[in-house]
Every structure is written in C-alpha cells, then in structure tokens.
Tab-separated table of C-alpha atoms in Angstrom:
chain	number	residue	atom	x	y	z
A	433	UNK	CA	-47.646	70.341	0.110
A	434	UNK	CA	-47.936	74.012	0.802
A	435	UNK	CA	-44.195	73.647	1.823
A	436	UNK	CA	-42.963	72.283	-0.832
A	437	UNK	CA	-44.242	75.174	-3.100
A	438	UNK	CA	-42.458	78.124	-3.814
A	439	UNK	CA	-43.364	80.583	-0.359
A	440	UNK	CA	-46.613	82.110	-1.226
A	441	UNK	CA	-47.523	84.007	1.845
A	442	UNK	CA	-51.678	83.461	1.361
A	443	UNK	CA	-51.375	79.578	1.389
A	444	UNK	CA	-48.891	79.401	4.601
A	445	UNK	CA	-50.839	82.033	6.353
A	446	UNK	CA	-53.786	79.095	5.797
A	447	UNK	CA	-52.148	76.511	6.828
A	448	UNK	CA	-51.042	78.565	10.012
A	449	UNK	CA	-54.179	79.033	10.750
A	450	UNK	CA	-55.570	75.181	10.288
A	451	UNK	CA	-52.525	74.311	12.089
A	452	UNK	CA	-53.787	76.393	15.440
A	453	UNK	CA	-57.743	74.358	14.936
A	454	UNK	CA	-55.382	70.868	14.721
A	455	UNK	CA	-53.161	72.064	17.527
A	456	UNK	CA	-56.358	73.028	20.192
A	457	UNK	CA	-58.087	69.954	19.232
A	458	UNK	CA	-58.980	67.112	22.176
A	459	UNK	CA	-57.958	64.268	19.601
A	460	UNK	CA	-54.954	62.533	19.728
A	461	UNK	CA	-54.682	62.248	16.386
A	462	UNK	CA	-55.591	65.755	15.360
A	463	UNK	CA	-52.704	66.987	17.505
A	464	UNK	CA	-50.158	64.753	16.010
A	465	UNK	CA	-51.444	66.259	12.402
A	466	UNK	CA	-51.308	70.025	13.792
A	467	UNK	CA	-47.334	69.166	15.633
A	468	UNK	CA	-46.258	67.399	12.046
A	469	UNK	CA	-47.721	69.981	9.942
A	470	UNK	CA	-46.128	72.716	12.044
A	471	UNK	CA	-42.944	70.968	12.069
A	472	UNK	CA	-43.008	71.218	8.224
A	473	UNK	CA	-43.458	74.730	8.308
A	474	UNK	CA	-41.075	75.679	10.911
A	475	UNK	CA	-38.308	74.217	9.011
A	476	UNK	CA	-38.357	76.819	6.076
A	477	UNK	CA	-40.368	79.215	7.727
A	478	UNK	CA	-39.666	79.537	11.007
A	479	UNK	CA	-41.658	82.756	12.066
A	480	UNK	CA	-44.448	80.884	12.045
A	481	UNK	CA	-43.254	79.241	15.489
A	482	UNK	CA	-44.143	82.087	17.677
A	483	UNK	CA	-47.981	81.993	17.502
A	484	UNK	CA	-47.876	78.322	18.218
A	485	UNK	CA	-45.391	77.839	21.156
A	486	UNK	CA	-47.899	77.491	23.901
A	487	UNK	CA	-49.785	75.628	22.130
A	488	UNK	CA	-46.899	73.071	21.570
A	489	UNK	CA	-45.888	73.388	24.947
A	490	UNK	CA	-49.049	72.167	26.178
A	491	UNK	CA	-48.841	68.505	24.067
A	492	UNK	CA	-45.664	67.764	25.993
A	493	UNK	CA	-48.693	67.039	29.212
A	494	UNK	CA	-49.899	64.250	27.019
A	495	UNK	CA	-49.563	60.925	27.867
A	496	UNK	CA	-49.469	59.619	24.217
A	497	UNK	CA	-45.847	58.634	23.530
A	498	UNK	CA	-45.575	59.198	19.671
A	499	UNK	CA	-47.388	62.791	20.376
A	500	UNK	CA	-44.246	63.511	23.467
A	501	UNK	CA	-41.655	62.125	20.920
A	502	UNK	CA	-43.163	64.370	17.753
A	503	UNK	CA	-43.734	67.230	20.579
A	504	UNK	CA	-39.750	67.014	21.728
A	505	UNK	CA	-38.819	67.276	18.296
A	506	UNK	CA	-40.746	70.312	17.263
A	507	UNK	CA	-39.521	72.256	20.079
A	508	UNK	CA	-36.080	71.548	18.796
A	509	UNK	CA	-36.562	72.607	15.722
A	510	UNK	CA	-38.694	75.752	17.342
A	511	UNK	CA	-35.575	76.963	19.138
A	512	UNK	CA	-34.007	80.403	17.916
A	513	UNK	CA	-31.989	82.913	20.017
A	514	UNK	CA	-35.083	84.377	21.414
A	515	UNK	CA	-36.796	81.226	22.865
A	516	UNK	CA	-33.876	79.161	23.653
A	517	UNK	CA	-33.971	79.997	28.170
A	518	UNK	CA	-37.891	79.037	27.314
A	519	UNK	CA	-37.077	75.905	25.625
A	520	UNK	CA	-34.084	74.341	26.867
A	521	UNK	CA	-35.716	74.876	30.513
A	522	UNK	CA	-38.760	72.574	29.269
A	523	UNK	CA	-36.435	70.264	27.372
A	524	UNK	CA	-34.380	70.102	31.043
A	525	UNK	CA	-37.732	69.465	32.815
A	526	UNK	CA	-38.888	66.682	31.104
A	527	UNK	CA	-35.492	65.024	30.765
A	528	UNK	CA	-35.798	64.824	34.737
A	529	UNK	CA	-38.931	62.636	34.593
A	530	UNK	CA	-37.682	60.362	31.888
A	531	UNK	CA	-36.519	56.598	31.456
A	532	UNK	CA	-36.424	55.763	28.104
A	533	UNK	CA	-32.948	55.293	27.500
A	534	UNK	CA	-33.391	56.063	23.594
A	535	UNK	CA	-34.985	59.492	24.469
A	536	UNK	CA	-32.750	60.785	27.400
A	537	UNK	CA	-29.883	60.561	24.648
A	538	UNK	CA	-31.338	62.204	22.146
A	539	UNK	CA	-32.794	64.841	24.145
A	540	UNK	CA	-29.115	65.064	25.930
A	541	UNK	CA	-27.596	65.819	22.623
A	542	UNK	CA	-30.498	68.197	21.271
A	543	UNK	CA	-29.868	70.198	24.357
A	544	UNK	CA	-25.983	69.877	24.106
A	545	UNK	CA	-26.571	71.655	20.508
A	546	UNK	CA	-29.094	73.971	20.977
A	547	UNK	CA	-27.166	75.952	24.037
A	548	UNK	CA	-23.591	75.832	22.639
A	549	UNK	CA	-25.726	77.899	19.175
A	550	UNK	CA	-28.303	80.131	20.851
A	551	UNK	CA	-26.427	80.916	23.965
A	552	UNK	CA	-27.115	84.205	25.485
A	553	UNK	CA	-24.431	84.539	27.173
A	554	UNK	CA	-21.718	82.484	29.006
A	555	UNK	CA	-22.854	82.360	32.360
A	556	UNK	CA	-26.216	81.057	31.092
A	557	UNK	CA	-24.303	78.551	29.187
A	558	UNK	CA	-21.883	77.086	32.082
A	559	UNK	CA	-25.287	76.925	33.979
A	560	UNK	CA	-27.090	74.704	31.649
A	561	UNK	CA	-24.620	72.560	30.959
A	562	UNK	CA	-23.404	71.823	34.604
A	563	UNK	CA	-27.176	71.447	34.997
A	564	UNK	CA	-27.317	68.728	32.326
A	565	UNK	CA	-24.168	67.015	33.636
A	566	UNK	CA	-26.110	66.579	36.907
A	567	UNK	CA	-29.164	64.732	34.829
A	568	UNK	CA	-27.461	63.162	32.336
A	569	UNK	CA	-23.404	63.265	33.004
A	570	UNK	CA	-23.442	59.826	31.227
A	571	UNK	CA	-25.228	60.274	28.278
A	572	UNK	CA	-23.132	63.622	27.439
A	573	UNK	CA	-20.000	63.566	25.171
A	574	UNK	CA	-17.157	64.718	26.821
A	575	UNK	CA	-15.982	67.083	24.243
A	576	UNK	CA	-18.663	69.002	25.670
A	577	UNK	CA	-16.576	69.158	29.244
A	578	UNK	CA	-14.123	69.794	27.503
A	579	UNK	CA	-15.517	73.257	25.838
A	580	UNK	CA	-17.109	74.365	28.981
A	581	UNK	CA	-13.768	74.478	30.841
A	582	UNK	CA	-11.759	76.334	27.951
A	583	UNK	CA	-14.605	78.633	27.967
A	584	UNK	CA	-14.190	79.318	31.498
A	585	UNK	CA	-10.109	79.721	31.097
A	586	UNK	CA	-10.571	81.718	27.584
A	587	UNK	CA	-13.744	83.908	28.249
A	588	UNK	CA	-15.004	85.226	25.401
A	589	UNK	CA	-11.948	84.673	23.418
A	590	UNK	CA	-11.457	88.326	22.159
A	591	UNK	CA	-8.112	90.186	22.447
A	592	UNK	CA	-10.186	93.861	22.827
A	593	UNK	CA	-12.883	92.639	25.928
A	594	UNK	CA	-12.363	93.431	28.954
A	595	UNK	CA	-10.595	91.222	31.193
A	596	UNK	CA	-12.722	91.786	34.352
A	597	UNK	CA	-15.712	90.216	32.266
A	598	UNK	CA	-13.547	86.937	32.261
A	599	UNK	CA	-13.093	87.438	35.753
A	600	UNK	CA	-16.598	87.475	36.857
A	601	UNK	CA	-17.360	84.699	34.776
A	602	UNK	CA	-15.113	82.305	36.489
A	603	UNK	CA	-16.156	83.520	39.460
A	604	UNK	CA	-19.546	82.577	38.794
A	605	UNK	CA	-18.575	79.433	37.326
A	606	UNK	CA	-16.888	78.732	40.528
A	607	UNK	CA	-19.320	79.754	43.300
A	608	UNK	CA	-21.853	77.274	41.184
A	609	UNK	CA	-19.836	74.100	42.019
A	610	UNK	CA	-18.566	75.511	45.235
A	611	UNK	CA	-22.280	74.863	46.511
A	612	UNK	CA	-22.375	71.616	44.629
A	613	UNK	CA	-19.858	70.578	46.635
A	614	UNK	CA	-21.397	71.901	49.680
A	615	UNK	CA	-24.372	69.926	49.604
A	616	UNK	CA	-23.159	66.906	47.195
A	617	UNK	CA	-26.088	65.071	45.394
A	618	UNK	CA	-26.007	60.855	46.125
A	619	UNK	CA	-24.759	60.549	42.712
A	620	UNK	CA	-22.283	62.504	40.419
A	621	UNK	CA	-21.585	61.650	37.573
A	622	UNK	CA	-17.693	61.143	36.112
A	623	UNK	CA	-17.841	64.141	33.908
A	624	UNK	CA	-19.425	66.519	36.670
A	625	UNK	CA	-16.633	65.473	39.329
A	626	UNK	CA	-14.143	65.888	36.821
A	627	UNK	CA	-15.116	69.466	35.516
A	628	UNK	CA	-16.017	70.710	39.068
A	629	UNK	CA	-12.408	69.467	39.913
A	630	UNK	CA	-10.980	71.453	37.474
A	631	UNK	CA	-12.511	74.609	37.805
A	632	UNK	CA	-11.813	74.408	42.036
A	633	UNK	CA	-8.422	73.858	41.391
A	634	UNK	CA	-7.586	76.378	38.977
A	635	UNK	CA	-9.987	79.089	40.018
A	636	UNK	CA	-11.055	77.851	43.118
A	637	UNK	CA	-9.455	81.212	44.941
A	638	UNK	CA	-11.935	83.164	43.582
A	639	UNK	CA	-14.836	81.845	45.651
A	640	UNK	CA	-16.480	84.512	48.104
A	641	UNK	CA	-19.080	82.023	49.397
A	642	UNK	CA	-16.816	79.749	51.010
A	643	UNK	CA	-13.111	79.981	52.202
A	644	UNK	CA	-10.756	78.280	50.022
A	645	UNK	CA	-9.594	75.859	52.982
A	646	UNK	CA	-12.813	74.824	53.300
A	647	UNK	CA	-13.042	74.059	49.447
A	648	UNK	CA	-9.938	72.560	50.514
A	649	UNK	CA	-11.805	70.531	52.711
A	650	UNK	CA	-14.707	69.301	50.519
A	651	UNK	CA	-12.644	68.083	48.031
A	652	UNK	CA	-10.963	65.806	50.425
A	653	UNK	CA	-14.053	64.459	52.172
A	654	UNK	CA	-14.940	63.694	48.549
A	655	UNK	CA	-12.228	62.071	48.155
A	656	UNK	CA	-11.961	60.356	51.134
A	657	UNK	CA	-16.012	59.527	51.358
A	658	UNK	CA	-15.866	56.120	50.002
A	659	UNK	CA	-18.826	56.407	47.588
A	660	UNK	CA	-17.721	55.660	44.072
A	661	UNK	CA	-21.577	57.124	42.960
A	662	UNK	CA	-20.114	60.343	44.697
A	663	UNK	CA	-16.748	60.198	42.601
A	664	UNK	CA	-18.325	59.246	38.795
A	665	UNK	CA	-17.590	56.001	39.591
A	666	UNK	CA	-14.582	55.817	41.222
A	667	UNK	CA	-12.405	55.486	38.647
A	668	UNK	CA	-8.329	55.965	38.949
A	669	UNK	CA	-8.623	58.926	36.373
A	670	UNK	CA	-10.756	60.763	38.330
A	671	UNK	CA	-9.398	60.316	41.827
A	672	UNK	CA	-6.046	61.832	40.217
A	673	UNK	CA	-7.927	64.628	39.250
A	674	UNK	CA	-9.944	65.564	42.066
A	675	UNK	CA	-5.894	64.721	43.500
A	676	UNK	CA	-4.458	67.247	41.440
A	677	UNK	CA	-7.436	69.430	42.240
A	678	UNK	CA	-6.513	69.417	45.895
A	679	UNK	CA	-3.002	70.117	45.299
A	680	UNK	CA	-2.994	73.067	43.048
A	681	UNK	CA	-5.468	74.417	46.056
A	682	UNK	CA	-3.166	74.127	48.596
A	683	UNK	CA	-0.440	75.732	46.527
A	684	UNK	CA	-2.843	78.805	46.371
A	685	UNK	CA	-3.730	78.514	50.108
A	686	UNK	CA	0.133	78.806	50.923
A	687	UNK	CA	-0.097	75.780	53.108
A	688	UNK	CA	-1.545	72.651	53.555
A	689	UNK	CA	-4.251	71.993	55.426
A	690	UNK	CA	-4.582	69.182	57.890
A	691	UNK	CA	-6.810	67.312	55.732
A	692	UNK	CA	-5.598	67.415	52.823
A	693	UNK	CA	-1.931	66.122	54.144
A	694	UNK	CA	-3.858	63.427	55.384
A	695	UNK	CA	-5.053	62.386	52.033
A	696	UNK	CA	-2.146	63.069	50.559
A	697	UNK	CA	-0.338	60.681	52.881
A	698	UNK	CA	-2.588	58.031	52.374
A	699	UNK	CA	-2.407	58.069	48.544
A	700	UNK	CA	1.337	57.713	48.946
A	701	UNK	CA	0.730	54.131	50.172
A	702	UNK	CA	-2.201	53.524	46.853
A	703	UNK	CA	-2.534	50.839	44.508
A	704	UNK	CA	-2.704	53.519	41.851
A	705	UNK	CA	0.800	53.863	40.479
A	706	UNK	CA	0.636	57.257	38.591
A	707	UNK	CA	-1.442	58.872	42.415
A	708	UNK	CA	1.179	56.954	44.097
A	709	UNK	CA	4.064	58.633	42.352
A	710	UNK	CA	1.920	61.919	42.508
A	711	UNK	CA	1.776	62.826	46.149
A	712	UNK	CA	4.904	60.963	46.793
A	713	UNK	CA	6.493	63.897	44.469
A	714	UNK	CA	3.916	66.919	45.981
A	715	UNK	CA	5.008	65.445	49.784
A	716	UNK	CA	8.837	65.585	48.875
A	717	UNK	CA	7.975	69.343	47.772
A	718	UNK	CA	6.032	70.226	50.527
A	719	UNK	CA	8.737	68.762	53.079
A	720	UNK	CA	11.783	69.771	51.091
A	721	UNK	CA	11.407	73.109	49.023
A	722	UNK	CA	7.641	74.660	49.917
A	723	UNK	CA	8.482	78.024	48.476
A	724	UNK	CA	8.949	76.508	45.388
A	725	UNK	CA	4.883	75.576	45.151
A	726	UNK	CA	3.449	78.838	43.115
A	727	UNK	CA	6.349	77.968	40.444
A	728	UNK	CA	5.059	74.712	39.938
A	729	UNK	CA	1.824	74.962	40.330
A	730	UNK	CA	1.297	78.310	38.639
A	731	UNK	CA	-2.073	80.662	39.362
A	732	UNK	CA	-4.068	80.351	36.054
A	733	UNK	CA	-1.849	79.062	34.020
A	734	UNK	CA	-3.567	76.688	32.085
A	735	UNK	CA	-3.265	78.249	28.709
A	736	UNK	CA	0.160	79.777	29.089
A	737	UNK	CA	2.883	77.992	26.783
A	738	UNK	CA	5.413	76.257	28.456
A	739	UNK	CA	9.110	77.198	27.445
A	740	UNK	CA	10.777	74.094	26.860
A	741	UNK	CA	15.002	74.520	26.819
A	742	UNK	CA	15.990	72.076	24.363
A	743	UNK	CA	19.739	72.187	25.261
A	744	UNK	CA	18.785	71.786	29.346
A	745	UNK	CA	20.553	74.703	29.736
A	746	UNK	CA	19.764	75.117	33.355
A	747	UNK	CA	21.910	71.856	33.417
A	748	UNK	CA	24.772	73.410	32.976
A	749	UNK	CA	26.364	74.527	36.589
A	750	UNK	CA	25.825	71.056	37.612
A	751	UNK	CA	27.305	69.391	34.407
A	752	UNK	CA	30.515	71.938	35.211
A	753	UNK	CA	30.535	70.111	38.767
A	754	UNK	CA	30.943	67.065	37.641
A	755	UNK	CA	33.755	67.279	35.633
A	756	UNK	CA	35.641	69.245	37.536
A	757	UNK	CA	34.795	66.293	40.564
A	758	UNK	CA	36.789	63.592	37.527
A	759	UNK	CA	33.625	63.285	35.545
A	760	UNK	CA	34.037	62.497	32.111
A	761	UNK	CA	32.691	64.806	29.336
A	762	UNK	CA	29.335	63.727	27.369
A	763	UNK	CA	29.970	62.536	23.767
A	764	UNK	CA	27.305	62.728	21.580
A	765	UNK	CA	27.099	58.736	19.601
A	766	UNK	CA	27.634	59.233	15.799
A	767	UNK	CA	24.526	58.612	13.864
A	768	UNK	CA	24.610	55.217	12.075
A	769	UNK	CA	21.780	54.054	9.517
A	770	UNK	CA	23.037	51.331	9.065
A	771	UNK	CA	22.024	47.951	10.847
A	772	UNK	CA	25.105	46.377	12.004
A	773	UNK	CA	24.160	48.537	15.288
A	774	UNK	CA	23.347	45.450	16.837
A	775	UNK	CA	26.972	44.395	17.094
A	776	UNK	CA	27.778	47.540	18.697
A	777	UNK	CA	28.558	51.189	17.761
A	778	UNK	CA	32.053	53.155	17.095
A	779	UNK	CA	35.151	50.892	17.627
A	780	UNK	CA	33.666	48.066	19.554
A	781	UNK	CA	31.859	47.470	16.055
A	782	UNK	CA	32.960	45.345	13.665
A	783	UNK	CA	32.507	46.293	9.262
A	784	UNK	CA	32.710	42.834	8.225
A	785	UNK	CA	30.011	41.728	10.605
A	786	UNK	CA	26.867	40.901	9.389
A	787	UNK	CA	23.114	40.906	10.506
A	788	UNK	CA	22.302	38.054	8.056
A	789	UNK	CA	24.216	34.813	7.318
A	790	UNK	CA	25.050	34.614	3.723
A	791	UNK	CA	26.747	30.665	4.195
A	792	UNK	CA	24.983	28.180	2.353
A	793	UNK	CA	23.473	25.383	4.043
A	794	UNK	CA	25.505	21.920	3.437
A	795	UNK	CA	24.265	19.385	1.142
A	796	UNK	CA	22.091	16.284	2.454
A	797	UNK	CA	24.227	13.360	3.137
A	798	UNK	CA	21.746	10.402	2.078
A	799	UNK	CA	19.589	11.007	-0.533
A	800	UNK	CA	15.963	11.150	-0.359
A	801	UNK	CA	14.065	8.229	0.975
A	802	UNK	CA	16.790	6.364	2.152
A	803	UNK	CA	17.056	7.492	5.752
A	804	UNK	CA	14.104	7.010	8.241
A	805	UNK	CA	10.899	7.129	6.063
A	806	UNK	CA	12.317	4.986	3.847
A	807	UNK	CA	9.593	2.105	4.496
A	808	UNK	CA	7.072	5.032	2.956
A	809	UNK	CA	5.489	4.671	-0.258
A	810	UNK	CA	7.313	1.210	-0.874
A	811	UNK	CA	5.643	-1.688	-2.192
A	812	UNK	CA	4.930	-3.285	0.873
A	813	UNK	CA	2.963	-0.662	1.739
A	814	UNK	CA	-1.490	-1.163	1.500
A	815	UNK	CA	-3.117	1.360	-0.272
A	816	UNK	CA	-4.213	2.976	2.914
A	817	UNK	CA	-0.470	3.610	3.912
A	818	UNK	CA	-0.376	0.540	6.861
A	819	UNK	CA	2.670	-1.608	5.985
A	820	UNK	CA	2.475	-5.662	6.082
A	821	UNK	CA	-1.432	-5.483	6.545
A	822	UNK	CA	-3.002	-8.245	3.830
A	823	UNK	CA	-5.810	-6.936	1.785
A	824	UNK	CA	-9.126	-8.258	1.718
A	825	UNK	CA	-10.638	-10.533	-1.534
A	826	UNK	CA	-11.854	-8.229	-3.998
A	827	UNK	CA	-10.176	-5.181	-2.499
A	828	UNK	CA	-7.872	-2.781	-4.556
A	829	UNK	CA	-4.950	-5.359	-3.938
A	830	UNK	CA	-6.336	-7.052	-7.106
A	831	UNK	CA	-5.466	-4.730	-9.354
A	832	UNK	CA	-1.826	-5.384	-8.811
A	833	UNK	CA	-0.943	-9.243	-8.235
A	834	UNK	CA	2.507	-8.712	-7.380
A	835	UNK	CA	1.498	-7.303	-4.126
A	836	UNK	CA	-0.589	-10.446	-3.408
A	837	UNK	CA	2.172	-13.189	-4.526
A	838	UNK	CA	3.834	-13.072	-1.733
A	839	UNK	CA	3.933	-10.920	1.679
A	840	UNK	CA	6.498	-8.795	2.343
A	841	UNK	CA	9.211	-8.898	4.539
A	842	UNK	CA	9.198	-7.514	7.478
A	843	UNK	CA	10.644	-4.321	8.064
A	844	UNK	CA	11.375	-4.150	11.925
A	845	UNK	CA	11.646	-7.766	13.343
A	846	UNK	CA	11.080	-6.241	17.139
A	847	UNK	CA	8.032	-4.470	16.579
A	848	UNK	CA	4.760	-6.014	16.917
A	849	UNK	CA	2.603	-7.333	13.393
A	850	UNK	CA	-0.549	-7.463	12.533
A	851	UNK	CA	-1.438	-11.272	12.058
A	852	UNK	CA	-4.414	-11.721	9.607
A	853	UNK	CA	-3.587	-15.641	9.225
A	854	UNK	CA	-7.039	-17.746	9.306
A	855	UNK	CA	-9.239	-14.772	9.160
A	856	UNK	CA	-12.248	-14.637	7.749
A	857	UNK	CA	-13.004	-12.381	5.055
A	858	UNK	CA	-16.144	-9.793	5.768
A	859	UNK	CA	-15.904	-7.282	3.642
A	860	UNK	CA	-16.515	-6.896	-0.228
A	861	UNK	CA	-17.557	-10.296	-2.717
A	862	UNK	CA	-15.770	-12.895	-1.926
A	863	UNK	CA	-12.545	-13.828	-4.202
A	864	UNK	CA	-13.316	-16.428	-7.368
A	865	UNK	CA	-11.895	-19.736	-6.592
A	866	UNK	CA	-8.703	-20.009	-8.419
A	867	UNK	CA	-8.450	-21.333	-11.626
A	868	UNK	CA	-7.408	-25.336	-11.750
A	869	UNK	CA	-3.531	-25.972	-12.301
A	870	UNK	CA	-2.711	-27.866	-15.781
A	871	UNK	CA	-2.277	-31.353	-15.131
A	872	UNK	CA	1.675	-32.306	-15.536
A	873	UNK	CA	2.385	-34.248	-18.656
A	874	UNK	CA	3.999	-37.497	-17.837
C-alpha cells in the first residue's frame, strides 16, 4: 500500500525498516513477506535496494523453492550499473546447480538482459556471455551470438575512439576461447562452437598465448574428434563453420598446415554437399593459385562492403578473346510481357499463337440419356435404383400399380438376374388377398 501512494519519504523509510525485521527473520514465511515487500519497493524506488542486498543474497541458501524463485526475481529487479558484476556472478552461480528446466530459461534470459544494459565494459560483457554459452548455450537466443561477435568486429562503434581499444578487445576476446579450445569441456554447446569459430578465424592471429598453427591445430582435432557433444551437436552448419574457420586461418598462416590439409582432404570426399563443394574449391586454390589466398580470404574484413561490378567488367579481356577466336557477340533478348513466351521468343515466335484455346467444344451427338445410362431412372427401375428386382407386398411398389402389372423386360439378356420367383415374402404386412373377379355374364 505504501507503494501505491504518492512517495512520502516517512512511510517508505518504515517500511524499509520492517522490511530488514521480515528479511532477518528464521521463518519461511516471514522472508517471503520481507523479499515481496522489497520487491514492491524496489520497483519505484530503487535506492532502497542497497541496504538490503546481503540480506537478499542470503535467501538464495534456502531450500524453500517459492522463497529461491521470489529471491531470483528480486535480484533481477535489484540490478543497476553498480551491482550488476555482484549480481550476474550469483545469478551465474546458481544457474550451475540448477535443473529445473522452467528456471534455467528464465534465469538465461534475465542474465542475457541484464549484461547487454548494465555492462561495464566490453570485455566484461564478451566474458559473461561466453560464460553463459558454456552453462546454458541451449537455452540462449542466438541473436545474442550474434551481438557478441559484431561487438567484437565493431568495438565500441564510435568513429572518434581509438582504434587500439578495439584491438585489445579482440585480443582478449580471442585469447578467452583460445584456452577453451585448449582444454575443451565434454560438451559445447552449438552456439559456443559456432562463436568461438568465428572469432579464431577472423581474429585468431592476434593470439599471444598460443601460435596460430597450433590454433590451427585445435580446430582440426575438433573437427576431426568425433564427438558431436564436442561440436554443438554435430550438425552440417556447424562443421562448415568451424570449416571455414580453419580456412580463413590458414590463409593468415601463409600455408597450410599438415593437419588441416588432411581435413580438408577428407571433407572433399563428405556427404555434406555445400563442405564438399567448399574444400574442393579452397584445395583447387591452394594447389592452383596460393598467392591469391589473402584476396579471398581478406584479414578483418567482415564489415567491409563488397564492390559488386554489375556490368562484370573484369569480363571483358576474355569476352574480347572469344570473339576474336569466331565467337559470336552476346545479344541481349528483348523484353516481352506478354505470355506467348512459351512458344518461343523473337522470330521463332509466332503472333497468332495462343496460350489458351478459344475453339468451342463440339456438340453431343446423342442426346441425354440415350447412350449408356440409359437403363437409369427408367421405369423398370425399384425405388432403390436395382433394375428388374420385384418389390416386396406392402412395399413402396404399391403406390404405383403399373410397376407391379407386369415385370419388365430385360435389359441385357447375357447378364445374370435376380430370380425372386416362389419366394417368400418377410418383410412388411403381408399383401390383402385380391379382390374376387366379377363372374362373366352368360
């Protein structure tokens, strides 16, 4: 209630203070009461957090589910730029020990939120998140992935900071999953392989800790490990990547490792069509034109536009080639809306043909119910639509006596009839006699 009223600095200083007795109480139920009252004044006020963090903090050791849950929340809404390190390492921690499916995705996403808007600073930021990717890759969306790496390829984003700050921070960013990869946990999940891919391969120079052949190396025996836990899986996407990761690598190195031409080879020969056509492309290169690997594989390139020559200009010496070798010129087609394309284009089409027929179908040459279903709906016909079949005494026949004077002819001599002679009737009344014939005068 005190909330809800106009902020009157006497009354919440109260309730702070019978908040703190609720909070350090040994019953359950006096702590939930302190944790949902503070909760209510944290949201409008929330200076009032500071005096009770520890306090809060300690609840999260209770074994009383509904007090953990209410706890978890709280600290989220506790958060501010000051606390956040504090927080999001306890929020980390007891994501670790968790199982409730339910709660490891809501804390994932309360984590996700609270570091990209109280970051301190970027390192800091790639740190947590990678960290979170290792706890709960699964549970975390991937547009977060995908704003971690264009942080690490953007920096801070600002035309007027210095460039070496970028620098260091992909340096950092790199060294951290250059000892991931050193000492690879059992299982990885898809979005950690995938984001430690990418950073290797497009910063992956920059490492001081290890070699970049050896990184080289790693990725490979990644690769090449057999583990699909290890891999995120094992899924097609991510083997190109980790792929790709390799191969941007070696265009950096200058050569290509043993290793890695290994894996390359053997990908050559995968089920994988798009890896396949891949390293069947990067070992034609290698073989065939290996200065030409910085210019296609460019050093940190990945937000540099790509100039695209819509009239293939670089074409042009080998067009001139080919006609002087008895080539013939390139014509460009006329455009045609119309939709007599289908009969062909330019000369080979004709005007007067036409996608639709316009000639009119011919008349019928007998006229209705005279050809094969002409025995249909005739009088010789029963009422259920069996032809020749004698109705029963009392049936629907009655009602028309010309159907019962005499039976009808039968249609098709060769096929077989239903004989009802000297049956006996069993169903409905049976007929009245029929009436006496007149006697015949004399």
């Amino acid at each position: 209630t005190i909330t809800a009223i106009y902020p009157f600095p006497v009354l919440l200083d109260a309730a702070g203070n019978s908040i703190s007795r609720f909070l350090s109480s040994k019953s359950q139920n006096l702590r939930y009461l302190g944790v949902t009252g503070l909760a209510s004044i944290v949201e409008r006020h929330p200076k009032y957090a500071a005096d009770h963090q520890l306090a809060v903090i300690e609840c999260l050791e209770d074994r009383d589910e509904t007090l953990l849950r209410k706890t978890l929340d709280l600290l989220y809404r506790m958060t501010n730029p000051v606390n956040v390190e504090f927080i999001t390492e306890k929020l980390l921690h007891f994501l670790r020990g968790s199982t409730d499916p339910y709660l490891r995705k809501d804390l994932t996403g309360k984590i996700c939120r609270i570091a990209e808007r109280y970051a301190p600073n970027n390192a800091w930021y790639v740190r947590t998140i990678t960290e979170l990717f290792k706890i709960s890759g699964d549970l975390v969306d991937p547009a977060v992935a995908t704003n971690l790496m264009s942080l690490v390829a953007e920096g801070t984003g600002d035309e007027n900071d210095d460039e070496e700050a970028d620098r260091v921070l992909r340096k950092q960013a790199v060294e951290l999953y250059v000892n991931l990869l050193s000492k690879p946990p059992s299982r990885m999940p898809r979005v950690l392989v995938e984001t430690m891919a990418w950073v290797l391969g497009e910063y992956g120079y920059l490492s001081s800790v290890m070699p970049l052949d050896a990184i080289i190396d790693g990725m490979c025996r990644l690769l090449e490990s057999g583990s699909a836990a290890k891999l995120g899986g094992g899924l097609p996407s991510t083997r190109r990547l980790v792929l790709s990761a390799i191969m941007k690598m070696v265009a950096q190195y200058g050569s290509c490792p043993a290793m890695a031409a290994k894996v390359i080879d053997n990908y050559t020969k995968s089920s994988d069509p798009d890896a396949q056509k891949r390293c069947l492309e990067f070992q034609t290169i290698l073989t065939t034109a290996p200065h030409m690997l910085g210019e296609i594989f460019p050093v940190d390139a990945s937000l540099e536009d790509v100039d695209v020559d819509v009239n293939l200009g670089f074409l042009d010496g080998l067009v001139a080639e080919a006609i002087s070798n008895g080539g013939r010129p390139y014509q460009k087609p006329e455009d045609d809306d119309d939709d007599d394309g289908v009969f062909g284009s330019g000369a080979h089409r004709t005007d007067t043909a036409s996608a639709f027929k316009m000639t009119p179908y011919e008349k019928p040459s007998t006229a209705p119910g005279q050809g094969a279903m002409r025995g249909f709906g005739s009088a010789s016909m029963g009422p259920g639509g069996i032809a020749n079949t004698a109705l029963p005494p009392g049936g629907s026949g009655a009602l028309n006596p010309q159907v019962n004077a005499a039976p009808a002819p039968v249609s098709n001599p060769g096929e077989p009839q239903l004989v009802l002679r000297n049956v006996a009737n069993v169903w409905g009344k049976q007929a009245p006699p029929p009436p006496p014939s007149a006697p015949v005068a004399a």
